[in-house]
Short mmCIF file of N, CA and C in Angstrom, two decimals:
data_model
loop_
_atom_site.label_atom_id
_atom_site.label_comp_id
_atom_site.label_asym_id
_atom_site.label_seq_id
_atom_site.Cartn_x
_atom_site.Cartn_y
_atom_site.Cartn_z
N UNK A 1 144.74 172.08 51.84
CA UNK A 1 144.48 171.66 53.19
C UNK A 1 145.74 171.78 54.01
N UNK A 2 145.61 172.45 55.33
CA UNK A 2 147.00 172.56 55.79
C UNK A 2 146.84 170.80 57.06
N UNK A 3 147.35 170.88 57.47
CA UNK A 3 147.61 170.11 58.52
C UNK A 3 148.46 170.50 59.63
N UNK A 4 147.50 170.24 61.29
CA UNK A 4 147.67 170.66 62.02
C UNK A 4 148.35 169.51 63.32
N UNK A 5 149.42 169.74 64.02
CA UNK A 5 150.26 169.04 64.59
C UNK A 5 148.84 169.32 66.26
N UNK A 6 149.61 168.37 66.89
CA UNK A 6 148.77 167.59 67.87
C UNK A 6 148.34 169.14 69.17
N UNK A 7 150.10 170.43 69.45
CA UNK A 7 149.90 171.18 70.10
C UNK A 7 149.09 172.70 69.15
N UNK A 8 148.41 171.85 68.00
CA UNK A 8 147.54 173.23 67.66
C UNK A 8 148.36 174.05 66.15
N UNK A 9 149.53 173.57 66.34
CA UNK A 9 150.43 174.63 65.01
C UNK A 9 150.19 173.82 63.78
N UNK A 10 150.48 174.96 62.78
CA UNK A 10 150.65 174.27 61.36
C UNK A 10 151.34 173.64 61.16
N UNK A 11 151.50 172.81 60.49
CA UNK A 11 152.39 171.83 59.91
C UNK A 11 152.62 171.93 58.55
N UNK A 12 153.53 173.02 58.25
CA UNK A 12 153.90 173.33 57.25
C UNK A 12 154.67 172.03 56.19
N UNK A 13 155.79 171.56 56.57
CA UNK A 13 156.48 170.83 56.16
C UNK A 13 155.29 169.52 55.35
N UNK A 14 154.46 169.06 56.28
CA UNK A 14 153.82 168.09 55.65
C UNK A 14 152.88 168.59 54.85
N UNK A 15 151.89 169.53 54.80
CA UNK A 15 151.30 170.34 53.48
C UNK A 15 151.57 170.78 52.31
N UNK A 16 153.05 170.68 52.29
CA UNK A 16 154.52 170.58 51.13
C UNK A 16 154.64 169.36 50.74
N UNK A 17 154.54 168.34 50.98
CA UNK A 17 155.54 167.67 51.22
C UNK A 17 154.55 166.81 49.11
N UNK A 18 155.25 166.03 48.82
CA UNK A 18 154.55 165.59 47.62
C UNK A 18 154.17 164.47 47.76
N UNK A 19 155.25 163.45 48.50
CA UNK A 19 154.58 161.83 48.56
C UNK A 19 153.48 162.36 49.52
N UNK A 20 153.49 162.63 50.73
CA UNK A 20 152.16 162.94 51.07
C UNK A 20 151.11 163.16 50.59
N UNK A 21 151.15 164.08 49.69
CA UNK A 21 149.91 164.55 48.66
C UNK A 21 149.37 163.68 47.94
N UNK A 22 150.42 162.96 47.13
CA UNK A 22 150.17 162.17 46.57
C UNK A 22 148.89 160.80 47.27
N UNK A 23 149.77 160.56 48.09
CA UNK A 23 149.37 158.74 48.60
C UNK A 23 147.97 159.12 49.33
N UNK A 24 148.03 160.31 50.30
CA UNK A 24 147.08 160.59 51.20
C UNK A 24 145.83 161.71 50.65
N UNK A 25 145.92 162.53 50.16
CA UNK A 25 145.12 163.32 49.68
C UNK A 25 144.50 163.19 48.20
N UNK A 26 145.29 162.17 47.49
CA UNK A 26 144.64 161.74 46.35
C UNK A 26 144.39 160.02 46.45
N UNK A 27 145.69 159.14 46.65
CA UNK A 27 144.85 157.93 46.46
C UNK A 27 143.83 157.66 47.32
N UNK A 28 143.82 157.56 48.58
CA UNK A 28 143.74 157.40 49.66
C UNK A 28 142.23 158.10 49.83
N UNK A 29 142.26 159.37 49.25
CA UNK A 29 140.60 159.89 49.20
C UNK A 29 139.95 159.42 48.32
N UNK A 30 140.26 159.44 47.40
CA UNK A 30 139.82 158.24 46.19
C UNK A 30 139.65 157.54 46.13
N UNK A 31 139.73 156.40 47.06
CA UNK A 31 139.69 155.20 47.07
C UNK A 31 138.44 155.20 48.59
N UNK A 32 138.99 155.68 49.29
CA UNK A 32 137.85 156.18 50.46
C UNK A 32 136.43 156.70 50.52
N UNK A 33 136.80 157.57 49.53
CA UNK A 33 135.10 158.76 48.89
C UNK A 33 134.77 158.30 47.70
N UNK A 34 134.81 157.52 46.91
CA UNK A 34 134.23 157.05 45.72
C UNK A 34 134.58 155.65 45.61
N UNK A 35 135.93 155.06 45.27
CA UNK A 35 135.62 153.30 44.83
C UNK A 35 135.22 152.36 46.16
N UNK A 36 135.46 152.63 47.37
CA UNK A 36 134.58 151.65 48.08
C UNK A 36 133.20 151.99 48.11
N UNK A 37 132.73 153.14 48.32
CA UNK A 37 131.24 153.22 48.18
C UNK A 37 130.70 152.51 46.94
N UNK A 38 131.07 153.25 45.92
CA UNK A 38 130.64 152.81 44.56
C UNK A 38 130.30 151.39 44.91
N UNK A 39 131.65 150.85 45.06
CA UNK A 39 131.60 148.40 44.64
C UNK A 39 131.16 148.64 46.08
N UNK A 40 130.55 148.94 47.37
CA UNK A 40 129.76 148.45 48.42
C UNK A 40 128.11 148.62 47.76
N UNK A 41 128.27 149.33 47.09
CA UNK A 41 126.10 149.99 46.59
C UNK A 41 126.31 148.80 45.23
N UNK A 42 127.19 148.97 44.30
CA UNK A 42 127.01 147.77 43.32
C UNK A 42 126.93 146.62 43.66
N UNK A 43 127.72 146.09 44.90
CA UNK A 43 127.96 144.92 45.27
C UNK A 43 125.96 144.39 46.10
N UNK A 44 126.10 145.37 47.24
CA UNK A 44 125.13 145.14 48.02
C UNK A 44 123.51 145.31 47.04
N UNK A 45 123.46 146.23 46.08
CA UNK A 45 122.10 146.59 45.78
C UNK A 45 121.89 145.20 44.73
N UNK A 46 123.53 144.83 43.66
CA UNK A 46 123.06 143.45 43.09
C UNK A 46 122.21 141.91 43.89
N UNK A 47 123.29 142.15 45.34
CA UNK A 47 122.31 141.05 45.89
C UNK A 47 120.79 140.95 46.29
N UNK A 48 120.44 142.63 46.50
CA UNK A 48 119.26 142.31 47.03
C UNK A 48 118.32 142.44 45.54
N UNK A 49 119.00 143.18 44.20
CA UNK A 49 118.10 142.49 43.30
C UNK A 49 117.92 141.37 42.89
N UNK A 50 118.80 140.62 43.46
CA UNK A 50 118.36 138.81 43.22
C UNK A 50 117.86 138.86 43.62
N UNK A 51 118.30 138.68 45.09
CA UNK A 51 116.69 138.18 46.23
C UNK A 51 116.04 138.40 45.54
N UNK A 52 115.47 139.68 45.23
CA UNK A 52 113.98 140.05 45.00
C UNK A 52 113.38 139.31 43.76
N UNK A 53 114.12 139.47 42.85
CA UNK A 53 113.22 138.70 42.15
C UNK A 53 114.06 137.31 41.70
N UNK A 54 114.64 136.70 42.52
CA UNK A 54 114.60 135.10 42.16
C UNK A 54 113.32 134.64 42.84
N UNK A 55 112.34 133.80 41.85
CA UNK A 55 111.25 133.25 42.05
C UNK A 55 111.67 132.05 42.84
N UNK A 56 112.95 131.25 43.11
CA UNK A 56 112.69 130.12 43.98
C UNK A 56 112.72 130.49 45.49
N UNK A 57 113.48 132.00 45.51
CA UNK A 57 113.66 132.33 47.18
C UNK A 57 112.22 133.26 47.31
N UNK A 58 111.37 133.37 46.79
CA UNK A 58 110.33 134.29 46.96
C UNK A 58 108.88 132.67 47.23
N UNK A 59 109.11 131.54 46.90
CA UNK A 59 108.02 131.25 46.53
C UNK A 59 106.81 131.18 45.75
N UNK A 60 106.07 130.80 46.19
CA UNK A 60 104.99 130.86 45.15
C UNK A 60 103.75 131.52 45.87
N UNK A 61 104.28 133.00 45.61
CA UNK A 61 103.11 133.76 46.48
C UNK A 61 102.07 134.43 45.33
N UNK A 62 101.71 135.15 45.87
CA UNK A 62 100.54 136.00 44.33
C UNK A 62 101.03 136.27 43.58
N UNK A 63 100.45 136.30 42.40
CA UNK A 63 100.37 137.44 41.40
C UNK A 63 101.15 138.81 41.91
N UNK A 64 99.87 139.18 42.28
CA UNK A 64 100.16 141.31 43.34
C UNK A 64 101.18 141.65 43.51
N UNK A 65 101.75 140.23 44.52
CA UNK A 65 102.99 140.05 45.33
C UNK A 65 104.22 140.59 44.46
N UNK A 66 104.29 139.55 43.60
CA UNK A 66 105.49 138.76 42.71
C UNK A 66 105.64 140.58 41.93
N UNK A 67 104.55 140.99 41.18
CA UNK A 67 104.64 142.29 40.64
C UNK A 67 104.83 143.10 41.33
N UNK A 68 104.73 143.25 42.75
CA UNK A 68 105.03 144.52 43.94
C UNK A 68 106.50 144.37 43.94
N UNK A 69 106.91 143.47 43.87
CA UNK A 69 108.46 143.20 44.48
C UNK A 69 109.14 143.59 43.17
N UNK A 70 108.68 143.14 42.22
CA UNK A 70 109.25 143.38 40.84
C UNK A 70 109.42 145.02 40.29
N UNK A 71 108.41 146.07 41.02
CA UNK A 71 108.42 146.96 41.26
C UNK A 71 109.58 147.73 41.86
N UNK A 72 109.33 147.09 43.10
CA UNK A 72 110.59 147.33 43.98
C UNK A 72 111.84 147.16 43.80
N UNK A 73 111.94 146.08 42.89
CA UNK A 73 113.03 145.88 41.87
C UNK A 73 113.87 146.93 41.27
N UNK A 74 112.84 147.52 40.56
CA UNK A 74 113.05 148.26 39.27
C UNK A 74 113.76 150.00 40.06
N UNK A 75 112.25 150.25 41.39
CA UNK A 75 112.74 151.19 42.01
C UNK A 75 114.12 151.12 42.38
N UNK A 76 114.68 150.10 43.02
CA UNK A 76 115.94 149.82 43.43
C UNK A 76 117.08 150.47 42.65
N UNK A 77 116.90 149.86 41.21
CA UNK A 77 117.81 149.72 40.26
C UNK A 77 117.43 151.52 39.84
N UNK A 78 116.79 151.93 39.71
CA UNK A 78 116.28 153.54 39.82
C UNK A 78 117.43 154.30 40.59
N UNK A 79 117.31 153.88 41.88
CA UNK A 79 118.10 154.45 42.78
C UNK A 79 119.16 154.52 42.59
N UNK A 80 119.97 153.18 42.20
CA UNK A 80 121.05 153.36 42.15
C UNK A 80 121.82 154.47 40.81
N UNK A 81 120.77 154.09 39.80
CA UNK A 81 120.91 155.23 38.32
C UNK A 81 121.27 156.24 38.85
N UNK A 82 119.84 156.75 39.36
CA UNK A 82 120.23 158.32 40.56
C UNK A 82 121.49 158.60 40.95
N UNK A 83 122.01 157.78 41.41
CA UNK A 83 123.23 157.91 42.33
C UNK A 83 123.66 158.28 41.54
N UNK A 84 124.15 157.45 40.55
CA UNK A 84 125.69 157.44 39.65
C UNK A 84 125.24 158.36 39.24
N UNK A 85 123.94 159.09 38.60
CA UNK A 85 124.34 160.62 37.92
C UNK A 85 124.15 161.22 39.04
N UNK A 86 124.12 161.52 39.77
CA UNK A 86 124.60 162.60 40.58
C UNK A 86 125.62 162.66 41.03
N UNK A 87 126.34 161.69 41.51
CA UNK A 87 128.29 161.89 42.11
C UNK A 87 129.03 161.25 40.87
N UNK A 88 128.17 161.61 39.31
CA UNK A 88 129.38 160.93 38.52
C UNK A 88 130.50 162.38 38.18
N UNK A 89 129.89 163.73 38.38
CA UNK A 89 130.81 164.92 38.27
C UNK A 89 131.67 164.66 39.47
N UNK A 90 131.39 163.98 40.79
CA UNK A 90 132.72 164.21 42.10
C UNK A 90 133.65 162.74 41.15
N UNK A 91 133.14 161.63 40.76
CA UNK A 91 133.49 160.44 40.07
C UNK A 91 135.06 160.96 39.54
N UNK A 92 134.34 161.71 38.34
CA UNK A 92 135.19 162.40 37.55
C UNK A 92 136.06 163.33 37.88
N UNK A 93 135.65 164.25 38.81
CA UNK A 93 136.59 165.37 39.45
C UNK A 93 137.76 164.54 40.33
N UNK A 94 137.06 163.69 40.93
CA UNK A 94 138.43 162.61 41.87
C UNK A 94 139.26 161.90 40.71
N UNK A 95 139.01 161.58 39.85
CA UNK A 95 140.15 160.91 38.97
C UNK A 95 141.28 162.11 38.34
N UNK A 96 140.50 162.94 37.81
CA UNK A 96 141.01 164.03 37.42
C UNK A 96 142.26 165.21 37.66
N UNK A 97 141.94 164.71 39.12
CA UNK A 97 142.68 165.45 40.31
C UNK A 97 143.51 164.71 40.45
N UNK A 98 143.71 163.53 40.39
CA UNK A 98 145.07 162.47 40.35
C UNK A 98 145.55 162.63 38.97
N UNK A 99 144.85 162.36 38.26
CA UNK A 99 145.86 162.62 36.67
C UNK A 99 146.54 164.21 36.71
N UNK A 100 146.05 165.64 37.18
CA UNK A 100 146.41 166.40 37.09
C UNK A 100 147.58 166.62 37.95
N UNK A 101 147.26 166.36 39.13
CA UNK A 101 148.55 166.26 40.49
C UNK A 101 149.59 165.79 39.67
N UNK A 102 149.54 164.41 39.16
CA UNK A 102 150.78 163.55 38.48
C UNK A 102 151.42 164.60 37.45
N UNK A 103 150.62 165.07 36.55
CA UNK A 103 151.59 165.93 35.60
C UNK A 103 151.85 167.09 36.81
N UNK A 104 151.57 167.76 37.29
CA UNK A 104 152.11 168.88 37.78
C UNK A 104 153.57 168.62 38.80
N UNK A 105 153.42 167.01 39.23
CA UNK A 105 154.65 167.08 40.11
C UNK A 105 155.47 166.93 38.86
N UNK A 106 155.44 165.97 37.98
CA UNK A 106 156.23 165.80 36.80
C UNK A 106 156.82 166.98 36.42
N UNK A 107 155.97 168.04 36.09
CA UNK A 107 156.32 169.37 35.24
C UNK A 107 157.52 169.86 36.66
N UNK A 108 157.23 170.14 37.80
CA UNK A 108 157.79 170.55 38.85
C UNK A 108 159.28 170.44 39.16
N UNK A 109 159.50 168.77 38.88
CA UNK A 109 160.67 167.76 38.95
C UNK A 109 161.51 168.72 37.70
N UNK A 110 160.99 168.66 36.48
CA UNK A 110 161.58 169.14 35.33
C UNK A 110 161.75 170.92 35.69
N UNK A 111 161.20 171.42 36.79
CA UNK A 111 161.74 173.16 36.64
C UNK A 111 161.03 173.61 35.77
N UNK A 112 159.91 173.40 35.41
CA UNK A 112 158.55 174.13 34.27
C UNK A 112 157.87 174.66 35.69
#
């Protein structure tokens, strides 16, 4: 990714640069594009599977009911499965990309 200064030019120097790379293009996306999403959908989808099926906040409605929601439950918890296998290859590719960056500046420092 290059980066572009405010009158339009490249910005060479900072597309070099390593703490940059480091802090901004790896932690910083990483932490942005995968662990807050991730703990916001774990966090948020756990509460609403309580709601749903704690029987004291639901009442004492039907049968139908109680099994529709329990449904909805399950779909929920479905969804979220879904998720995680599908962005668990970006999951993995974002960690990956930080462990690899780290050895390569390492190797770099050393003149390999």
């Amino acid at each position: 990714f290059l980066e572009i200064t405010p009158g339009g030019e490249l910005n060479w120097s900072l597309s070099n640069n390593l703490l940059y790379n480091k802090i901004y293009r790896q932690y910083t996306e990483l932490l942005v594009t995968v662990v807050i999403p991730l703990l916001a959908l774990l966090c948020l989808n756990c509460r609403i599977f309580a709601a749903v099926t704690n029987k004291e906040i639901r009442g004492s409605g039907s049968i139908a009911r109680q099994k529709k929601e329990n449904n909805l439950a399950i779909i929920l918890v479905a969804i979220v499965m879904v998720f995680f296998c599908c962005h668990s290859l970006k999951f993995f590719l974002s960690f990956y990309k930080v462990h690899v960056t780290s050895k390569t500046v390492y190797c770099s420092t050393l003149g390999l």
